[in-house]
mmCIF file of N, CA and C in Angstrom:
data_model
loop_
_atom_site.group_PDB
_atom_site.id
_atom_site.type_symbol
_atom_site.label_atom_id
_atom_site.label_comp_id
_atom_site.label_asym_id
_atom_site.label_seq_id
_atom_site.Cartn_x
_atom_site.Cartn_y
_atom_site.Cartn_z
ATOM 1 N N MET A 813 8.144 -2.164 -8.259
ATOM 2 C CA MET A 813 8.059 -1.333 -6.932
ATOM 3 C C MET A 813 9.266 -0.139 -7.142
ATOM 4 N N ARG A 814 8.683 1.312 -7.004
ATOM 5 C CA ARG A 814 9.520 1.983 -7.358
ATOM 6 C C ARG A 814 10.047 2.704 -6.108
ATOM 7 N N SER A 815 11.405 2.582 -5.743
ATOM 8 C CA SER A 815 11.723 3.229 -4.429
ATOM 9 C C SER A 815 11.905 4.810 -4.622
ATOM 10 N N TYR A 816 11.651 5.503 -3.391
ATOM 11 C CA TYR A 816 11.696 6.899 -3.226
ATOM 12 C C TYR A 816 12.628 7.380 -2.032
ATOM 13 N N GLU A 817 12.075 6.802 -0.885
ATOM 14 C CA GLU A 817 12.910 7.407 0.317
ATOM 15 C C GLU A 817 12.806 8.772 0.386
ATOM 16 N N GLN A 818 11.604 9.417 0.253
ATOM 17 C CA GLN A 818 11.257 10.911 0.182
ATOM 18 C C GLN A 818 10.782 11.633 1.187
ATOM 19 N N THR A 819 11.241 12.606 1.873
ATOM 20 C CA THR A 819 10.698 13.140 2.922
ATOM 21 C C THR A 819 9.366 13.699 2.675
ATOM 22 N N ILE A 820 8.193 13.431 3.383
ATOM 23 C CA ILE A 820 6.746 14.046 3.347
ATOM 24 C C ILE A 820 6.230 14.510 4.198
ATOM 25 N N ALA A 821 5.240 15.401 4.105
ATOM 26 C CA ALA A 821 4.365 15.810 5.082
ATOM 27 C C ALA A 821 3.222 14.620 5.269
ATOM 28 N N CYS A 822 2.819 14.533 6.690
ATOM 29 C CA CYS A 822 1.900 13.405 6.715
ATOM 30 C C CYS A 822 0.912 13.857 8.141
ATOM 31 N N GLU A 823 -0.306 13.470 7.861
ATOM 32 C CA GLU A 823 -1.346 13.791 8.988
ATOM 33 C C GLU A 823 -1.892 12.455 9.459
ATOM 34 N N PRO A 824 -1.130 11.940 10.573
ATOM 35 C CA PRO A 824 -1.609 10.906 11.355
ATOM 36 C C PRO A 824 -2.719 10.957 12.223
ATOM 37 N N VAL A 825 -3.388 9.990 12.556
ATOM 38 C CA VAL A 825 -4.548 9.854 13.400
ATOM 39 C C VAL A 825 -4.339 8.779 14.462
ATOM 40 N N ASP A 826 -3.978 8.982 15.601
ATOM 41 C CA ASP A 826 -3.671 7.794 16.612
ATOM 42 C C ASP A 826 -2.303 6.956 15.869
ATOM 43 N N GLY A 827 -1.306 7.798 15.290
ATOM 44 C CA GLY A 827 -0.166 6.910 14.754
ATOM 45 C C GLY A 827 -0.272 6.703 13.265
ATOM 46 N N CYS A 828 -1.516 6.397 12.730
ATOM 47 C CA CYS A 828 -1.869 5.877 11.319
ATOM 48 C C CYS A 828 -1.980 6.987 10.359
ATOM 49 N N PRO A 829 -1.203 6.965 9.212
ATOM 50 C CA PRO A 829 -1.452 8.189 8.384
ATOM 51 C C PRO A 829 -2.769 8.346 7.744
ATOM 52 N N THR A 830 -3.520 9.206 7.661
ATOM 53 C CA THR A 830 -4.516 9.506 6.703
ATOM 54 C C THR A 830 -4.661 10.349 5.756
ATOM 55 N N ARG A 831 -3.554 11.332 5.531
ATOM 56 C CA ARG A 831 -3.308 12.159 4.390
ATOM 57 C C ARG A 831 -1.821 12.506 4.364
ATOM 58 N N PHE A 832 -1.231 12.529 3.118
ATOM 59 C CA PHE A 832 0.062 13.004 3.022
ATOM 60 C C PHE A 832 0.096 13.640 1.432
ATOM 61 N N VAL A 833 1.404 14.764 1.757
ATOM 62 C CA VAL A 833 1.491 15.557 0.548
ATOM 63 C C VAL A 833 2.826 15.101 0.081
ATOM 64 N N TRP A 834 2.838 14.702 -1.451
ATOM 65 C CA TRP A 834 3.925 14.060 -2.258
ATOM 66 C C TRP A 834 3.764 14.828 -3.482
ATOM 67 N N ARG A 835 5.127 15.381 -4.197
ATOM 68 C CA ARG A 835 4.941 15.918 -5.587
ATOM 69 C C ARG A 835 3.893 16.906 -5.597
ATOM 70 N N SER A 836 3.801 17.892 -4.608
ATOM 71 C CA SER A 836 2.780 18.811 -4.329
ATOM 72 C C SER A 836 1.260 18.608 -4.687
ATOM 73 N N ARG A 837 0.927 17.234 -4.332
ATOM 74 C CA ARG A 837 -0.356 16.767 -4.421
ATOM 75 C C ARG A 837 -0.889 16.297 -2.678
ATOM 76 N N ILE A 838 -2.164 16.378 -2.467
ATOM 77 C CA ILE A 838 -2.566 15.886 -1.219
ATOM 78 C C ILE A 838 -3.281 14.659 -1.575
ATOM 79 N N TRP A 839 -2.514 13.461 -0.799
ATOM 80 C CA TRP A 839 -3.076 12.271 -1.109
ATOM 81 C C TRP A 839 -4.029 11.803 0.073
ATOM 82 N N ARG A 840 -5.168 11.149 -0.216
ATOM 83 C CA ARG A 840 -6.125 10.750 1.073
ATOM 84 C C ARG A 840 -5.755 9.401 1.102
ATOM 85 N N VAL A 841 -5.453 8.706 2.377
ATOM 86 C CA VAL A 841 -5.556 7.377 2.481
ATOM 87 C C VAL A 841 -6.757 6.693 2.657
ATOM 88 N N GLU A 842 -7.077 6.106 1.755
ATOM 89 C CA GLU A 842 -8.232 5.039 1.714
ATOM 90 C C GLU A 842 -8.194 3.957 2.536
ATOM 91 N N SER A 843 -7.234 3.115 2.394
ATOM 92 C CA SER A 843 -7.358 1.870 3.523
ATOM 93 C C SER A 843 -5.961 1.625 3.622
ATOM 94 N N VAL A 844 -5.494 0.730 4.668
ATOM 95 C CA VAL A 844 -4.231 0.249 5.071
ATOM 96 C C VAL A 844 -4.034 -0.935 4.819
ATOM 97 N N GLN A 845 -3.363 -1.670 3.615
ATOM 98 C CA GLN A 845 -3.195 -2.742 3.579
ATOM 99 C C GLN A 845 -2.368 -3.726 4.397
ATOM 100 N N ARG A 846 -1.293 -2.956 5.148
ATOM 101 C CA ARG A 846 -0.628 -3.756 5.862
ATOM 102 C C ARG A 846 0.305 -2.748 6.694
ATOM 103 N N GLU A 847 0.509 -3.290 7.833
ATOM 104 C CA GLU A 847 1.491 -2.532 8.798
ATOM 105 C C GLU A 847 2.391 -3.264 9.227
ATOM 106 N N TRP A 848 3.869 -2.936 9.375
ATOM 107 C CA TRP A 848 4.860 -3.578 10.017
ATOM 108 C C TRP A 848 5.890 -2.681 10.618
ATOM 109 N N VAL A 849 7.090 -3.247 11.478
ATOM 110 C CA VAL A 849 8.064 -2.654 11.845
ATOM 111 C C VAL A 849 9.348 -3.066 11.370
ATOM 112 N N GLU A 850 10.174 -2.406 11.089
ATOM 113 C CA GLU A 850 11.663 -2.951 10.318
ATOM 114 C C GLU A 850 12.491 -2.200 11.295
ATOM 115 N N THR A 851 13.807 -3.096 11.187
ATOM 116 C CA THR A 851 14.947 -2.412 11.926
ATOM 117 C C THR A 851 15.653 -1.659 10.799
ATOM 118 N N MET A 852 16.208 -0.361 11.093
ATOM 119 C CA MET A 852 17.071 0.381 10.484
ATOM 120 C C MET A 852 18.412 0.235 10.235
ATOM 121 N N PRO A 853 18.754 0.147 9.216
ATOM 122 C CA PRO A 853 20.271 0.127 8.834
ATOM 123 C C PRO A 853 20.892 1.328 9.674
ATOM 124 N N TRP A 854 22.307 0.859 10.256
ATOM 125 C CA TRP A 854 22.906 1.848 11.012
ATOM 126 C C TRP A 854 23.234 3.133 10.354
ATOM 127 N N GLY A 855 23.576 2.961 9.106
ATOM 128 C CA GLY A 855 23.636 4.325 8.414
ATOM 129 C C GLY A 855 22.741 5.243 8.202
ATOM 130 N N LEU A 856 21.442 4.733 8.304
ATOM 131 C CA LEU A 856 20.291 5.865 8.767
ATOM 132 C C LEU A 856 20.220 6.473 9.784
ATOM 133 N N VAL A 857 20.732 6.378 10.946
ATOM 134 C CA VAL A 857 20.896 6.828 12.031
ATOM 135 C C VAL A 857 21.509 8.037 11.921
ATOM 136 N N ALA A 858 20.999 9.128 12.501
ATOM 137 C CA ALA A 858 21.541 10.757 12.253
ATOM 138 C C ALA A 858 23.002 10.652 13.333
ATOM 139 N N PRO A 859 24.104 11.375 12.567
ATOM 140 C CA PRO A 859 25.317 11.118 13.202
ATOM 141 C C PRO A 859 25.339 12.200 14.371
ATOM 142 N N ARG A 860 26.017 11.895 15.381
ATOM 143 C CA ARG A 860 25.946 13.024 16.567
ATOM 144 C C ARG A 860 27.665 12.898 16.523
ATOM 145 N N GLY A 861 28.256 14.258 16.731
ATOM 146 C CA GLY A 861 29.554 14.432 16.594
ATOM 147 C C GLY A 861 30.088 14.317 15.454
ATOM 148 N N ASP A 862 31.654 14.251 15.527
ATOM 149 C CA ASP A 862 32.199 14.579 14.253
ATOM 150 C C ASP A 862 32.915 13.261 13.648
ATOM 151 N N GLY A 863 33.354 12.480 14.594
ATOM 152 C CA GLY A 863 34.006 11.231 14.099
ATOM 153 C C GLY A 863 33.001 10.140 13.433
ATOM 154 N N PRO A 864 33.767 9.128 12.924
ATOM 155 C CA PRO A 864 32.777 8.060 12.391
ATOM 156 C C PRO A 864 32.432 7.117 13.641
ATOM 157 N N THR A 865 32.864 6.999 14.700
ATOM 158 C CA THR A 865 32.334 6.185 15.665
ATOM 159 C C THR A 865 31.272 7.273 16.717
ATOM 160 N N ASP A 866 30.698 8.192 16.126
ATOM 161 C CA ASP A 866 29.752 9.126 16.934
ATOM 162 C C ASP A 866 28.309 8.894 16.485
ATOM 163 N N ARG A 867 28.124 7.676 15.763
ATOM 164 C CA ARG A 867 26.973 7.379 15.396
ATOM 165 C C ARG A 867 26.065 6.726 16.531
ATOM 166 N N ILE A 868 25.786 7.551 17.181
ATOM 167 C CA ILE A 868 25.018 6.840 18.247
ATOM 168 C C ILE A 868 23.671 7.119 18.412
ATOM 169 N N ALA A 869 22.661 6.093 18.527
ATOM 170 C CA ALA A 869 21.039 6.444 18.242
ATOM 171 C C ALA A 869 20.698 6.848 19.823
ATOM 172 N N THR A 870 19.972 7.923 19.604
ATOM 173 C CA THR A 870 19.272 8.065 21.011
ATOM 174 C C THR A 870 18.034 7.600 21.140
ATOM 175 N N GLY A 871 17.567 6.728 20.445
ATOM 176 C CA GLY A 871 16.072 6.072 20.575
ATOM 177 C C GLY A 871 16.096 4.882 19.654
ATOM 178 N N PRO A 872 14.923 4.406 19.550
ATOM 179 C CA PRO A 872 14.809 2.991 18.891
ATOM 180 C C PRO A 872 15.421 2.805 17.305
ATOM 181 N N LEU A 873 15.650 1.787 16.926
ATOM 182 C CA LEU A 873 16.354 1.768 15.435
ATOM 183 C C LEU A 873 15.431 1.035 14.832
ATOM 184 N N GLN A 874 14.311 1.153 14.867
ATOM 185 C CA GLN A 874 13.103 0.644 14.259
ATOM 186 C C GLN A 874 12.176 1.741 13.707
ATOM 187 N N ARG A 875 11.716 1.376 12.696
ATOM 188 C CA ARG A 875 10.509 2.420 12.186
ATOM 189 C C ARG A 875 9.446 1.889 11.747
ATOM 190 N N ARG A 876 8.295 2.263 11.977
ATOM 191 C CA ARG A 876 6.893 1.762 11.466
ATOM 192 C C ARG A 876 6.819 1.968 10.088
ATOM 193 N N LEU A 877 6.239 1.105 9.196
ATOM 194 C CA LEU A 877 5.672 1.185 8.005
ATOM 195 C C LEU A 877 4.236 0.770 7.559
ATOM 196 N N TRP A 878 3.593 1.386 6.764
ATOM 197 C CA TRP A 878 2.433 1.431 6.299
ATOM 198 C C TRP A 878 2.075 0.995 4.788
ATOM 199 N N ARG A 879 1.479 -0.011 4.238
ATOM 200 C CA ARG A 879 1.223 -0.074 2.821
ATOM 201 C C ARG A 879 -0.031 0.436 2.548
ATOM 202 N N VAL A 880 -0.437 1.610 1.965
ATOM 203 C CA VAL A 880 -1.607 2.291 1.772
ATOM 204 C C VAL A 880 -2.265 2.302 0.600
ATOM 205 N N ASP A 881 -3.439 2.166 0.256
ATOM 206 C CA ASP A 881 -4.182 2.598 -0.884
ATOM 207 C C ASP A 881 -4.516 4.264 -0.895
ATOM 208 N N ALA A 882 -4.184 5.017 -1.797
ATOM 209 C CA ALA A 882 -4.304 6.694 -1.442
ATOM 210 C C ALA A 882 -4.867 6.917 -2.903
ATOM 211 N N SER A 883 -5.483 8.238 -2.580
ATOM 212 C CA SER A 883 -5.881 8.918 -3.882
ATOM 213 C C SER A 883 -5.813 10.305 -3.913
ATOM 214 N N SER A 884 -5.732 10.969 -4.938
ATOM 215 C CA SER A 884 -5.344 12.471 -5.240
ATOM 216 C C SER A 884 -6.254 12.603 -6.458
ATOM 217 N N GLY A 885 -7.275 13.349 -6.247
ATOM 218 C CA GLY A 885 -8.320 13.360 -7.398
ATOM 219 C C GLY A 885 -8.374 12.311 -8.270
ATOM 220 N N PRO A 886 -8.214 12.470 -9.629
ATOM 221 C CA PRO A 886 -8.237 11.197 -10.309
ATOM 222 C C PRO A 886 -7.234 9.934 -10.308
ATOM 223 N N TYR A 887 -6.213 10.188 -9.454
ATOM 224 C CA TYR A 887 -5.100 9.419 -9.318
ATOM 225 C C TYR A 887 -5.140 8.670 -8.251
ATOM 226 N N HIS A 888 -4.957 7.324 -8.313
ATOM 227 C CA HIS A 888 -5.030 6.247 -7.327
ATOM 228 C C HIS A 888 -3.559 5.542 -7.269
ATOM 229 N N GLY A 889 -3.222 5.006 -6.122
ATOM 230 C CA GLY A 889 -2.024 4.208 -6.082
ATOM 231 C C GLY A 889 -1.821 3.424 -4.724
ATOM 232 N N VAL A 890 -0.809 2.657 -4.711
ATOM 233 C CA VAL A 890 -0.326 1.875 -3.610
ATOM 234 C C VAL A 890 0.887 2.397 -2.982
ATOM 235 N N TYR A 891 0.994 2.773 -1.948
ATOM 236 C CA TYR A 891 2.322 3.650 -1.398
ATOM 237 C C TYR A 891 2.676 2.907 -0.050
ATOM 238 N N GLU A 892 4.034 2.768 -0.037
ATOM 239 C CA GLU A 892 4.570 2.298 1.536
ATOM 240 C C GLU A 892 5.210 3.585 2.159
ATOM 241 N N LEU A 893 4.716 3.891 3.058
ATOM 242 C CA LEU A 893 5.121 5.202 3.913
ATOM 243 C C LEU A 893 5.585 4.826 5.208
ATOM 244 N N ALA A 894 6.685 5.412 5.706
ATOM 245 C CA ALA A 894 7.424 5.107 7.054
ATOM 246 C C ALA A 894 7.222 6.240 7.981
ATOM 247 N N CYS A 895 7.442 6.065 9.202
ATOM 248 C CA CYS A 895 7.332 6.913 10.218
ATOM 249 C C CYS A 895 8.736 6.597 11.162
ATOM 250 N N TRP A 896 9.545 7.379 11.495
ATOM 251 C CA TRP A 896 10.471 7.204 12.493
ATOM 252 C C TRP A 896 10.880 8.667 13.344
ATOM 253 N N ARG A 897 10.403 8.588 14.722
ATOM 254 C CA ARG A 897 10.795 9.774 15.540
ATOM 255 C C ARG A 897 9.814 11.266 14.863
ATOM 256 N N ASP A 898 8.686 10.630 14.387
ATOM 257 C CA ASP A 898 7.902 11.814 13.976
ATOM 258 C C ASP A 898 8.259 12.505 12.606
ATOM 259 N N SER A 899 9.127 12.017 12.119
ATOM 260 C CA SER A 899 9.670 12.047 10.665
ATOM 261 C C SER A 899 8.855 11.143 9.702
ATOM 262 N N TRP A 900 8.307 11.587 8.710
ATOM 263 C CA TRP A 900 7.626 10.505 7.593
ATOM 264 C C TRP A 900 8.473 10.659 6.406
ATOM 265 N N THR A 901 8.372 9.580 5.766
ATOM 266 C CA THR A 901 9.057 9.329 4.409
ATOM 267 C C THR A 901 8.142 8.621 3.411
ATOM 268 N N LEU A 902 7.899 8.896 2.104
ATOM 269 C CA LEU A 902 7.476 7.887 1.202
ATOM 270 C C LEU A 902 8.476 6.948 0.593
ATOM 271 N N VAL A 903 8.452 5.568 1.201
ATOM 272 C CA VAL A 903 9.305 4.801 0.901
ATOM 273 C C VAL A 903 9.500 4.185 -0.603
ATOM 274 N N ALA A 904 8.022 4.034 -1.186
ATOM 275 C CA ALA A 904 8.102 3.320 -2.253
ATOM 276 C C ALA A 904 6.649 3.455 -2.838
ATOM 277 N N ALA A 905 6.495 3.455 -4.385
ATOM 278 C CA ALA A 905 5.244 3.186 -4.884
ATOM 279 C C ALA A 905 5.196 1.779 -5.409
ATOM 280 N N VAL A 906 4.034 0.982 -5.174
ATOM 281 C CA VAL A 906 3.704 -0.505 -5.498
ATOM 282 C C VAL A 906 3.092 -0.243 -6.907
ATOM 283 N N ASP A 907 3.991 -0.978 -7.933
ATOM 284 C CA ASP A 907 3.442 -1.178 -9.259
ATOM 285 C C ASP A 907 2.131 -2.032 -9.096
#
């Protein structure tokens, strides 16, 4: 598995990813292999204020993830996508 943690544009339907843009390619989600929720490390929470103790979450510290089969033209792959507060991330490409 190759880790990326790169922000992507994603088109969800009913909260589930259907298409995403990564590396200038539009990827179509063909199927969802798995869906789960994970607790995010506190360091991924956006800082609020100037001090180190000002890292206060204003929402849940969990993000939803999907392992999907996706294609873009002749290319196919299995990817892990995550969503937290309407922000989408390509977490990893599964080998």
